[in-house]
Every structure is written in C-alpha cells, then in structure tokens.
CSV table of N, CA and C in Angstrom, one decimal:
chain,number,residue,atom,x,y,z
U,1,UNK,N,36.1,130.4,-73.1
U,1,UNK,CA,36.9,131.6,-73.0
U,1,UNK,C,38.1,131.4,-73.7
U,2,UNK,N,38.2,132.3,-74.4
U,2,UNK,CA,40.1,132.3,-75.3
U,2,UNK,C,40.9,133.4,-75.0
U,3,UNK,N,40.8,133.9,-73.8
U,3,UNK,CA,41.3,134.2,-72.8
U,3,UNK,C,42.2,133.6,-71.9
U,4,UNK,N,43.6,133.8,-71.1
U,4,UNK,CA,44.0,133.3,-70.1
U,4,UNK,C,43.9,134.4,-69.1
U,5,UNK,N,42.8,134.0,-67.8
U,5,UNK,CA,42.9,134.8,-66.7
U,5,UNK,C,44.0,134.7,-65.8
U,6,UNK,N,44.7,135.9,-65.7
U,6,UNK,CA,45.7,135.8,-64.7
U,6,UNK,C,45.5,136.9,-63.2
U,7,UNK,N,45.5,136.4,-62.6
U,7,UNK,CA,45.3,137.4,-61.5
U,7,UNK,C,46.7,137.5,-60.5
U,8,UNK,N,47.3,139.1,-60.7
U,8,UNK,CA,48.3,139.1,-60.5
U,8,UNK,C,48.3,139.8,-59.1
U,9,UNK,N,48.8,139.2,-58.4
U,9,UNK,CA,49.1,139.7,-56.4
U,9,UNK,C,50.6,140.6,-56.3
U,10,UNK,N,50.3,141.6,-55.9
U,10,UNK,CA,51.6,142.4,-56.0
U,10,UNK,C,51.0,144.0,-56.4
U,11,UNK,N,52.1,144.5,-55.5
U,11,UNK,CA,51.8,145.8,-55.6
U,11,UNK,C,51.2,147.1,-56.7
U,12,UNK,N,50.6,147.9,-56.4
U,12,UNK,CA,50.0,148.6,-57.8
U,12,UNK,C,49.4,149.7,-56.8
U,13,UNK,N,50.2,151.1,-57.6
U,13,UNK,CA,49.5,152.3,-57.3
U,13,UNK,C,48.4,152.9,-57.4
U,14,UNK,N,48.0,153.4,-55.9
U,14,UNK,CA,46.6,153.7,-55.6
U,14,UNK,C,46.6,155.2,-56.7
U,15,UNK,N,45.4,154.8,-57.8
U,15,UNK,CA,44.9,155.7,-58.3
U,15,UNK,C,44.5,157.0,-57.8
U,16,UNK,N,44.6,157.9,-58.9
U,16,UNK,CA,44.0,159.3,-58.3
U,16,UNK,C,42.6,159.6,-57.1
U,17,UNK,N,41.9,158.8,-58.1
U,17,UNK,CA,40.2,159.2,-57.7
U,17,UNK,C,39.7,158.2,-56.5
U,18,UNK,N,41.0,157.1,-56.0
U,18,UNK,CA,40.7,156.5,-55.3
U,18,UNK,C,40.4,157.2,-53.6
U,19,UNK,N,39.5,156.6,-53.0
U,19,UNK,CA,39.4,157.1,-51.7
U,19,UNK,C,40.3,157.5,-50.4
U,20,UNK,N,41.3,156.3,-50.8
U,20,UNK,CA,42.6,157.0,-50.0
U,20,UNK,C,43.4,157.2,-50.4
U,21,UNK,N,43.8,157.5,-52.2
U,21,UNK,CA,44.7,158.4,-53.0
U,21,UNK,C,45.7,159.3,-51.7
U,22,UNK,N,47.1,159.7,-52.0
U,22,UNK,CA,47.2,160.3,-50.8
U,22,UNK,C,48.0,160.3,-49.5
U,23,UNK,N,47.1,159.3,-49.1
U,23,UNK,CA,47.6,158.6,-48.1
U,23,UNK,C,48.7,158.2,-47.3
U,24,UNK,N,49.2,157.9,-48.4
U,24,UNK,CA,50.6,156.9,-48.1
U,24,UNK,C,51.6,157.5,-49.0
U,25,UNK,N,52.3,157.8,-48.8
U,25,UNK,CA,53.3,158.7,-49.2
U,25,UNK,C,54.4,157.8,-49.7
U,26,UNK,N,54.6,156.6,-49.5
U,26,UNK,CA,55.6,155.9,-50.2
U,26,UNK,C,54.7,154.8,-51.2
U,27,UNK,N,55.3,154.3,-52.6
U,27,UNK,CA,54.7,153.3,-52.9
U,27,UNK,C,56.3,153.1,-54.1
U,28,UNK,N,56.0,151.3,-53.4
U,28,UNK,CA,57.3,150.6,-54.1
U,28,UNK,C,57.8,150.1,-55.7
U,29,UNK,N,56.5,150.9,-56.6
U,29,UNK,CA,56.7,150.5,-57.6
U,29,UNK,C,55.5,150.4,-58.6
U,30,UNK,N,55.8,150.4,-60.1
U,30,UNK,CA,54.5,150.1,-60.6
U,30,UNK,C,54.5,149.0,-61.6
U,31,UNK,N,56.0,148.2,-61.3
U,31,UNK,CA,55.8,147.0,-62.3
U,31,UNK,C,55.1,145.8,-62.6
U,32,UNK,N,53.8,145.6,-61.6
U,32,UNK,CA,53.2,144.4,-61.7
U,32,UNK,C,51.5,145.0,-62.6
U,33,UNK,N,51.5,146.8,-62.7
U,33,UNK,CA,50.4,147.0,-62.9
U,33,UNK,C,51.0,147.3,-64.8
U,34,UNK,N,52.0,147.7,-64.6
U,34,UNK,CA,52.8,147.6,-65.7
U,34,UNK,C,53.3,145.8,-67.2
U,35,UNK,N,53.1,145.5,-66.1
U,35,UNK,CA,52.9,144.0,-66.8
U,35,UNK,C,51.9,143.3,-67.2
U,36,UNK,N,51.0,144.0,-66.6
U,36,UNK,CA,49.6,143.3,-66.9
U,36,UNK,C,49.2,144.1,-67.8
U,37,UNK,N,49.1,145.5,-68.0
U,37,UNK,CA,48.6,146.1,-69.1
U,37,UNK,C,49.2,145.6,-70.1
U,38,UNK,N,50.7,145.6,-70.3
U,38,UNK,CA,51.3,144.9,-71.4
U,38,UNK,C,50.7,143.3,-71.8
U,39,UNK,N,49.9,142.6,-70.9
U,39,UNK,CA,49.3,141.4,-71.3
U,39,UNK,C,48.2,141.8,-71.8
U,40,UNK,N,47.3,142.8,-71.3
U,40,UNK,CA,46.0,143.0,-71.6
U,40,UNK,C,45.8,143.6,-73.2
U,41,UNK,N,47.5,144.6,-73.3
U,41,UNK,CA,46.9,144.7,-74.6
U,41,UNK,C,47.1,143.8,-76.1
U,42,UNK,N,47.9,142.7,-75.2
U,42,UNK,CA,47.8,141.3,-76.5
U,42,UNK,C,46.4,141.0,-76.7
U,43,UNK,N,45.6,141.2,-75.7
U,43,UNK,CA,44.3,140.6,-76.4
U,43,UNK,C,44.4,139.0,-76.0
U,44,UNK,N,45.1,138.4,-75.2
U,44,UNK,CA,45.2,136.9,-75.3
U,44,UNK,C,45.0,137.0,-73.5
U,45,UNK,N,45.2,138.0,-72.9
U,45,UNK,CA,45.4,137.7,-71.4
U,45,UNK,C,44.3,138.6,-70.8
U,46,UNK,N,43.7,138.1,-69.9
U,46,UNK,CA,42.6,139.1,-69.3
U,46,UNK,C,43.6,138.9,-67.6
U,47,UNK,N,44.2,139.9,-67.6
U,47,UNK,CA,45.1,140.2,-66.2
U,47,UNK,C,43.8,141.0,-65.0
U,48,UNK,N,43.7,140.7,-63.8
U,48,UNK,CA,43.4,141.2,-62.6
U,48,UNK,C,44.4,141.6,-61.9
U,49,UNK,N,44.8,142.4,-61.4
U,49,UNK,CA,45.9,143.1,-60.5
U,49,UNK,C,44.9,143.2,-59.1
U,50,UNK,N,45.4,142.4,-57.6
U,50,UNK,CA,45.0,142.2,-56.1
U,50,UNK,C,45.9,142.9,-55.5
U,51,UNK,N,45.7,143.5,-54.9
U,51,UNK,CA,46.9,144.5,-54.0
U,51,UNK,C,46.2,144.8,-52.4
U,52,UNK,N,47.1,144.5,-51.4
U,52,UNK,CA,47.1,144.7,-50.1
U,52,UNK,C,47.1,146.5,-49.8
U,53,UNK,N,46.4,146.7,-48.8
U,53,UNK,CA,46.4,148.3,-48.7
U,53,UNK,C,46.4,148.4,-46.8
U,54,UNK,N,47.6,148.4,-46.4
U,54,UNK,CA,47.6,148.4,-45.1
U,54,UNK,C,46.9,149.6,-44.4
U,55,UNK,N,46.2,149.1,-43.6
U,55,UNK,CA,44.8,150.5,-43.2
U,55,UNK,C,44.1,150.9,-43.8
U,56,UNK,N,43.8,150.2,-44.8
U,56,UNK,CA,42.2,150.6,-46.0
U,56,UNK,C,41.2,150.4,-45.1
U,57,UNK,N,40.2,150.9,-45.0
U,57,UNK,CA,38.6,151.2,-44.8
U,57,UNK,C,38.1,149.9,-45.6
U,58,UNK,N,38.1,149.6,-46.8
U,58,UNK,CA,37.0,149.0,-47.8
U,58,UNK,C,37.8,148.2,-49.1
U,59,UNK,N,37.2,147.4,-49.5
U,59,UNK,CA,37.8,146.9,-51.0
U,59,UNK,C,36.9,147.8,-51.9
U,60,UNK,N,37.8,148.2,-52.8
U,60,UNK,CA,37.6,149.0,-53.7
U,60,UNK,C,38.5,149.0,-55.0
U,61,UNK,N,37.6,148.9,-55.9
U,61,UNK,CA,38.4,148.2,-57.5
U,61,UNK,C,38.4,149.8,-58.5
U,62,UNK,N,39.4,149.5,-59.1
U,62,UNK,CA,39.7,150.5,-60.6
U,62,UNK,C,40.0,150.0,-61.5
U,63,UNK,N,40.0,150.6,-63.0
U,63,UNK,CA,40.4,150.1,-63.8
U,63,UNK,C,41.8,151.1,-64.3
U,64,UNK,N,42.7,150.4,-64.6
U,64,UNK,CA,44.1,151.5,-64.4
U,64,UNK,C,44.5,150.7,-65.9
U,65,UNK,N,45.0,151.5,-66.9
U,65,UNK,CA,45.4,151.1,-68.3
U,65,UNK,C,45.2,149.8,-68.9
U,66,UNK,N,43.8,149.9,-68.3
U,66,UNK,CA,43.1,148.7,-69.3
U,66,UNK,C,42.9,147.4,-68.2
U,67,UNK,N,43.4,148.0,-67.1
U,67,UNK,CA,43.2,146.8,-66.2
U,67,UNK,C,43.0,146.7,-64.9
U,68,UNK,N,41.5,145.4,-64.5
U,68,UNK,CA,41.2,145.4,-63.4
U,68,UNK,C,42.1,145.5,-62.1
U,69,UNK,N,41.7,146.5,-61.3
U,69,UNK,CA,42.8,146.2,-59.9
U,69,UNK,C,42.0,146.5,-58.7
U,70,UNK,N,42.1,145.9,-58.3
U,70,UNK,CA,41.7,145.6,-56.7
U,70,UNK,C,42.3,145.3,-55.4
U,71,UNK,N,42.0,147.0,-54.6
U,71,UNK,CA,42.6,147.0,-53.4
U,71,UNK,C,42.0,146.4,-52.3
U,72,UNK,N,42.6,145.3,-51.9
U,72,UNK,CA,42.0,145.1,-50.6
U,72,UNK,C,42.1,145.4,-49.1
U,73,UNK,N,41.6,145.8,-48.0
U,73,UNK,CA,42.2,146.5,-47.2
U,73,UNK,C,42.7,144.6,-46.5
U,74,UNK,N,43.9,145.5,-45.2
U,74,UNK,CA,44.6,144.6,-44.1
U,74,UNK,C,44.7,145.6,-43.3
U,75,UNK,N,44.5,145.1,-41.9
U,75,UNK,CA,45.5,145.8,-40.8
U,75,UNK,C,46.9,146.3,-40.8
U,76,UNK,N,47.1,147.5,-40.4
U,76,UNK,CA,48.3,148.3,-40.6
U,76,UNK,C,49.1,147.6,-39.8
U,77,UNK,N,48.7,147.1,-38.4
U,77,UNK,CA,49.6,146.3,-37.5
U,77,UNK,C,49.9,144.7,-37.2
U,78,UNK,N,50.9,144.3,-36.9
U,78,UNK,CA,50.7,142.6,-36.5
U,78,UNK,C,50.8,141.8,-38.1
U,79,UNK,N,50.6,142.3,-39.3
U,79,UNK,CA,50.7,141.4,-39.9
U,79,UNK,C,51.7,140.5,-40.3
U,80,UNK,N,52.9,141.3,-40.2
U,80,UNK,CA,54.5,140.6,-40.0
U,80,UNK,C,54.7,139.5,-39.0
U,81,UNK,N,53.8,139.8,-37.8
U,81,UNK,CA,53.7,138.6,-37.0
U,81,UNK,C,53.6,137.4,-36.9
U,82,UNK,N,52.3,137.5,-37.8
U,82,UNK,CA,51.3,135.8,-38.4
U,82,UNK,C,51.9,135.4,-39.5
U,83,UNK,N,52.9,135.8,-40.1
U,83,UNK,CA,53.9,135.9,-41.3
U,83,UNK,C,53.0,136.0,-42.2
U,84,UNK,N,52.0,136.7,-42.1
U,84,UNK,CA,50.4,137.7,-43.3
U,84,UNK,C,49.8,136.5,-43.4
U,85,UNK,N,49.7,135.5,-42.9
U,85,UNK,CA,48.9,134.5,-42.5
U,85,UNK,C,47.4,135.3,-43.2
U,86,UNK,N,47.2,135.9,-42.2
U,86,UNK,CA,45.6,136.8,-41.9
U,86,UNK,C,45.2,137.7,-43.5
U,87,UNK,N,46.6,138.1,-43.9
U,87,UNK,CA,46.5,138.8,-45.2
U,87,UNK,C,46.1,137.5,-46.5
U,88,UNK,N,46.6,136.4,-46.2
U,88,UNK,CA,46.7,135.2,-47.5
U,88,UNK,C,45.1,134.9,-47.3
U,89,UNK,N,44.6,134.8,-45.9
U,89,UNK,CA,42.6,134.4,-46.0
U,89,UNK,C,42.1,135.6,-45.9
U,90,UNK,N,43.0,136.6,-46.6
U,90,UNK,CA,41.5,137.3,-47.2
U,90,UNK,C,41.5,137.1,-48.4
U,91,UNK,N,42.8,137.2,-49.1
U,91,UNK,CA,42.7,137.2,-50.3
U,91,UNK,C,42.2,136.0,-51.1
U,92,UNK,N,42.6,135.0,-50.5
U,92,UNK,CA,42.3,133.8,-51.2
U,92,UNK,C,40.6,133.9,-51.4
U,93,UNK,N,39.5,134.2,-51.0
U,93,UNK,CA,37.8,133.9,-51.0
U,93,UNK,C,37.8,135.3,-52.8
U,94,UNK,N,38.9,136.0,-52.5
U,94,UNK,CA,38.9,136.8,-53.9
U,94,UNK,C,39.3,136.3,-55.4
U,95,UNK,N,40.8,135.3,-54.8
U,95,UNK,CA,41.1,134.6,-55.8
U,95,UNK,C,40.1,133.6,-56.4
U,96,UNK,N,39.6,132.7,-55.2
U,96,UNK,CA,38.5,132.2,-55.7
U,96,UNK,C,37.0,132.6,-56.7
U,97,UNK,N,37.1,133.7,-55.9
U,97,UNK,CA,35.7,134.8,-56.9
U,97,UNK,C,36.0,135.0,-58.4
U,98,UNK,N,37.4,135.1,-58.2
U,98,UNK,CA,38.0,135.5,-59.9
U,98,UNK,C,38.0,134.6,-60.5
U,99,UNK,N,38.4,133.5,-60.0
U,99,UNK,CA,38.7,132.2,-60.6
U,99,UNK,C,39.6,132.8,-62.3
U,100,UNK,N,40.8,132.2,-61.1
U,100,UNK,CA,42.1,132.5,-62.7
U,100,UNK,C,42.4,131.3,-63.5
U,101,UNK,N,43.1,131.4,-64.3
U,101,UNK,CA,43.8,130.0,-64.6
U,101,UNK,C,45.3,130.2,-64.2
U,102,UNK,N,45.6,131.2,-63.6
U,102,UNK,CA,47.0,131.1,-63.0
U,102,UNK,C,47.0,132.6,-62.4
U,103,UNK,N,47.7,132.1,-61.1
U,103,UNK,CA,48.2,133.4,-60.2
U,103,UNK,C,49.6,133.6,-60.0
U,104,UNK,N,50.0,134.9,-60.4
U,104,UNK,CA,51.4,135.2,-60.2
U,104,UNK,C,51.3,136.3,-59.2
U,105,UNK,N,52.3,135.2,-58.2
U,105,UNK,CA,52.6,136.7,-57.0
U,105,UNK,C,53.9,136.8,-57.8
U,106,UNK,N,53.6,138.5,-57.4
U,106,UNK,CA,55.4,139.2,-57.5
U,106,UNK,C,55.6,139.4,-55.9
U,107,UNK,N,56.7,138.6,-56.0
U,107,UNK,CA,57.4,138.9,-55.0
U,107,UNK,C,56.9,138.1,-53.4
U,108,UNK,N,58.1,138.1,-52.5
U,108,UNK,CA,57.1,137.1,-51.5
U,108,UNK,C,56.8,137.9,-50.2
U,109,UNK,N,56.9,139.2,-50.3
U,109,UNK,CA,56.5,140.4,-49.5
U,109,UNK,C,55.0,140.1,-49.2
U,110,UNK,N,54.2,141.0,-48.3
U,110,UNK,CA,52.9,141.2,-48.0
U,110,UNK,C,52.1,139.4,-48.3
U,111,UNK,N,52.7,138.6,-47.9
U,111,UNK,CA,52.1,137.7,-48.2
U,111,UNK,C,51.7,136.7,-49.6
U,112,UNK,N,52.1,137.7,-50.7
U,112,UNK,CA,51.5,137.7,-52.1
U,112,UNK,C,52.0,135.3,-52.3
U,113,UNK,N,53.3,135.8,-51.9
U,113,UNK,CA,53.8,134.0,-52.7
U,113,UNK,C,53.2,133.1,-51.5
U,114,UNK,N,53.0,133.5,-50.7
U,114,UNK,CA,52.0,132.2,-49.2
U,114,UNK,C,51.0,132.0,-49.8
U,115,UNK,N,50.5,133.5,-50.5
U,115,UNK,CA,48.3,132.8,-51.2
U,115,UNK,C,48.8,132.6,-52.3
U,116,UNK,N,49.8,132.4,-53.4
U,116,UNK,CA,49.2,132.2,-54.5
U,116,UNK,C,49.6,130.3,-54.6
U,117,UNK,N,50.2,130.1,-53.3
U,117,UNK,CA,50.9,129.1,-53.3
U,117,UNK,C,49.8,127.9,-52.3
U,118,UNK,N,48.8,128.7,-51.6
U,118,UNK,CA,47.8,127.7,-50.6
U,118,UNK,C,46.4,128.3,-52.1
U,119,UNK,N,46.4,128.9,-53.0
U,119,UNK,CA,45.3,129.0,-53.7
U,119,UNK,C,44.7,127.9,-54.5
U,120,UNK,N,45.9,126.7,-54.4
U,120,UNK,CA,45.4,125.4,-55.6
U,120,UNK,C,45.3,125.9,-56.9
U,121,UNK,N,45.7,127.0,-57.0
U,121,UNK,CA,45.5,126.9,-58.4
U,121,UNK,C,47.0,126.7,-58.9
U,122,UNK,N,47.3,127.1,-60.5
U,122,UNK,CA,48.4,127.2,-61.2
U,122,UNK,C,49.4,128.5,-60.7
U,123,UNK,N,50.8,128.2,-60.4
U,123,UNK,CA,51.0,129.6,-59.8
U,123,UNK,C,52.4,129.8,-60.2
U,124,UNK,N,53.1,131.3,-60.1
U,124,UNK,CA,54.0,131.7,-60.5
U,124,UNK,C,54.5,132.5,-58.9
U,125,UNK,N,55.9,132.8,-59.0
U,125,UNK,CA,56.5,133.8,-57.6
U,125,UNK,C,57.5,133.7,-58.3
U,126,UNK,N,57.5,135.4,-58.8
U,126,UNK,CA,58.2,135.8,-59.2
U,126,UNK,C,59.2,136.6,-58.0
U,127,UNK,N,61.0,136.9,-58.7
U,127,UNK,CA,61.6,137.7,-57.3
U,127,UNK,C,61.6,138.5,-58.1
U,128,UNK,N,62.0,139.8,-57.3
U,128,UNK,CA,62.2,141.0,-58.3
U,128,UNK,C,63.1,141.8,-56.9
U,129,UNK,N,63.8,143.0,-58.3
U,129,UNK,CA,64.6,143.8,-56.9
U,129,UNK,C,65.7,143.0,-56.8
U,130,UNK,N,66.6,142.0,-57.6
U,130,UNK,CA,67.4,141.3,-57.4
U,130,UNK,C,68.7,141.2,-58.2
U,131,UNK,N,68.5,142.0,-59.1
U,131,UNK,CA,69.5,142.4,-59.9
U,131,UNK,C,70.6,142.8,-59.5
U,132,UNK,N,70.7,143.7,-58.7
U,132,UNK,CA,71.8,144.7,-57.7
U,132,UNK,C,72.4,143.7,-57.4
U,133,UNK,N,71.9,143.2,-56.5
U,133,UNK,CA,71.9,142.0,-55.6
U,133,UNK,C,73.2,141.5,-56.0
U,134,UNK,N,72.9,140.5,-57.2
U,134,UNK,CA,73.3,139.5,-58.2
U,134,UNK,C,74.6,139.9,-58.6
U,135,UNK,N,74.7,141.1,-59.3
U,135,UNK,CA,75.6,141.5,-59.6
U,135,UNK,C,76.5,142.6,-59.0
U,136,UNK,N,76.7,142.6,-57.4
U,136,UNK,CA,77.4,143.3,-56.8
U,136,UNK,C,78.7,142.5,-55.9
C-alpha cells in the first residue's frame, strides 16, 4: 500500500440521508471531517473518520467528501461515569478492523484520546477549541 491509513476518532456531522439525520439538534463542528478530506485529496492519505453517536440504533457508514465515516452508536446515559471506558471497547474491535497506521483522536472528549491511546497503534491527540483559551 502507498497509502497512509489514518483513522480519525472525533466528531463528524451526521449526513443527510443518514437514518438519524435530524435528530440531534446540536453538533460541535466539522473540523475532523474537514481534515481528512483535505488528506484524502493528496492522494497520499486514505483517512477513515469513527464518530460516537449517543443513542444510535446501529453502526452505519457514509462517504462524506471523499471520505469514509463511520458512526457508531453508544448509550446516551452513564457514559461520563465509566470515563467512556464502555465507548473506548467498542471502538477499539473497529480500529482493529481498519487497521490504520496511525490514529488521531481530536480531542479527549467522548472518549476519542483513552482508545487511540489503549489501540497500540501509532497515535496522535490533538487539543482543539484552545485558542480563546490561550490568548485571553
């Protein structure tokens, strides 16, 4: 492969045609689905986008500007509790499936920097949203 697979953990808006399109009335952003298309259209990066869907029914995949994304459902409740403990083993039997050569969580929300960090693989945690922050 002359490809680097990256499978990126972090949020990504539920598409139109998707089953629970709708739904959820807030969503925090679209910069991780946004980064990855910008890798995918180098031609050098085959990006996967994994995203948590609190109360989903089913895993269910799209392809959104060139790139694979895959929602997986979690419990809407308790997950804050286990500190997404429960959210990192689901995802992790996915990351495995994908088998990347490097996982970047954005951000260490929904669990994303716990699994990319118990995945064994090569891994990135990114912060984001910290700008303000920094300079206030």
């Amino acid at each position: 492969r002359l490809t680097v697979r990256i499978v990126h953990l972090g949020h990504a808006p539920l598409p139109p045609g998707c089953s629970f399109h709708g739904r959820y009335g807030w969503h925090p952003g679209r910069w991780v689905l946004g980064t990855a298309a910008a890798q995918a259209r180098t031609g050098l990066v085959e990006p996967i986008v994994v995203t948590v869907v609190p109360g989903g029914e089913e895993r269910v995949e799209y392809e959104q500007e060139g790139v694979r994304t895959i929602f997986v459902p979690v419990p809407m409740r308790g997950r804050a509790a286990s500190l997404f403990h429960r959210d990192s083993r689901r995802l992790l039997p996915i990351i495995e499936e994908l088998g990347p050569d490097i996982v970047h969580a954005h951000g260490t929300e929904e669990g994303y920097a716990l699994t990319a960090l118990r995945s064994g693989r090569a891994h990135i945690a990114s912060v984001q949203c910290l700008f303000r922050t920094i300079h206030e």
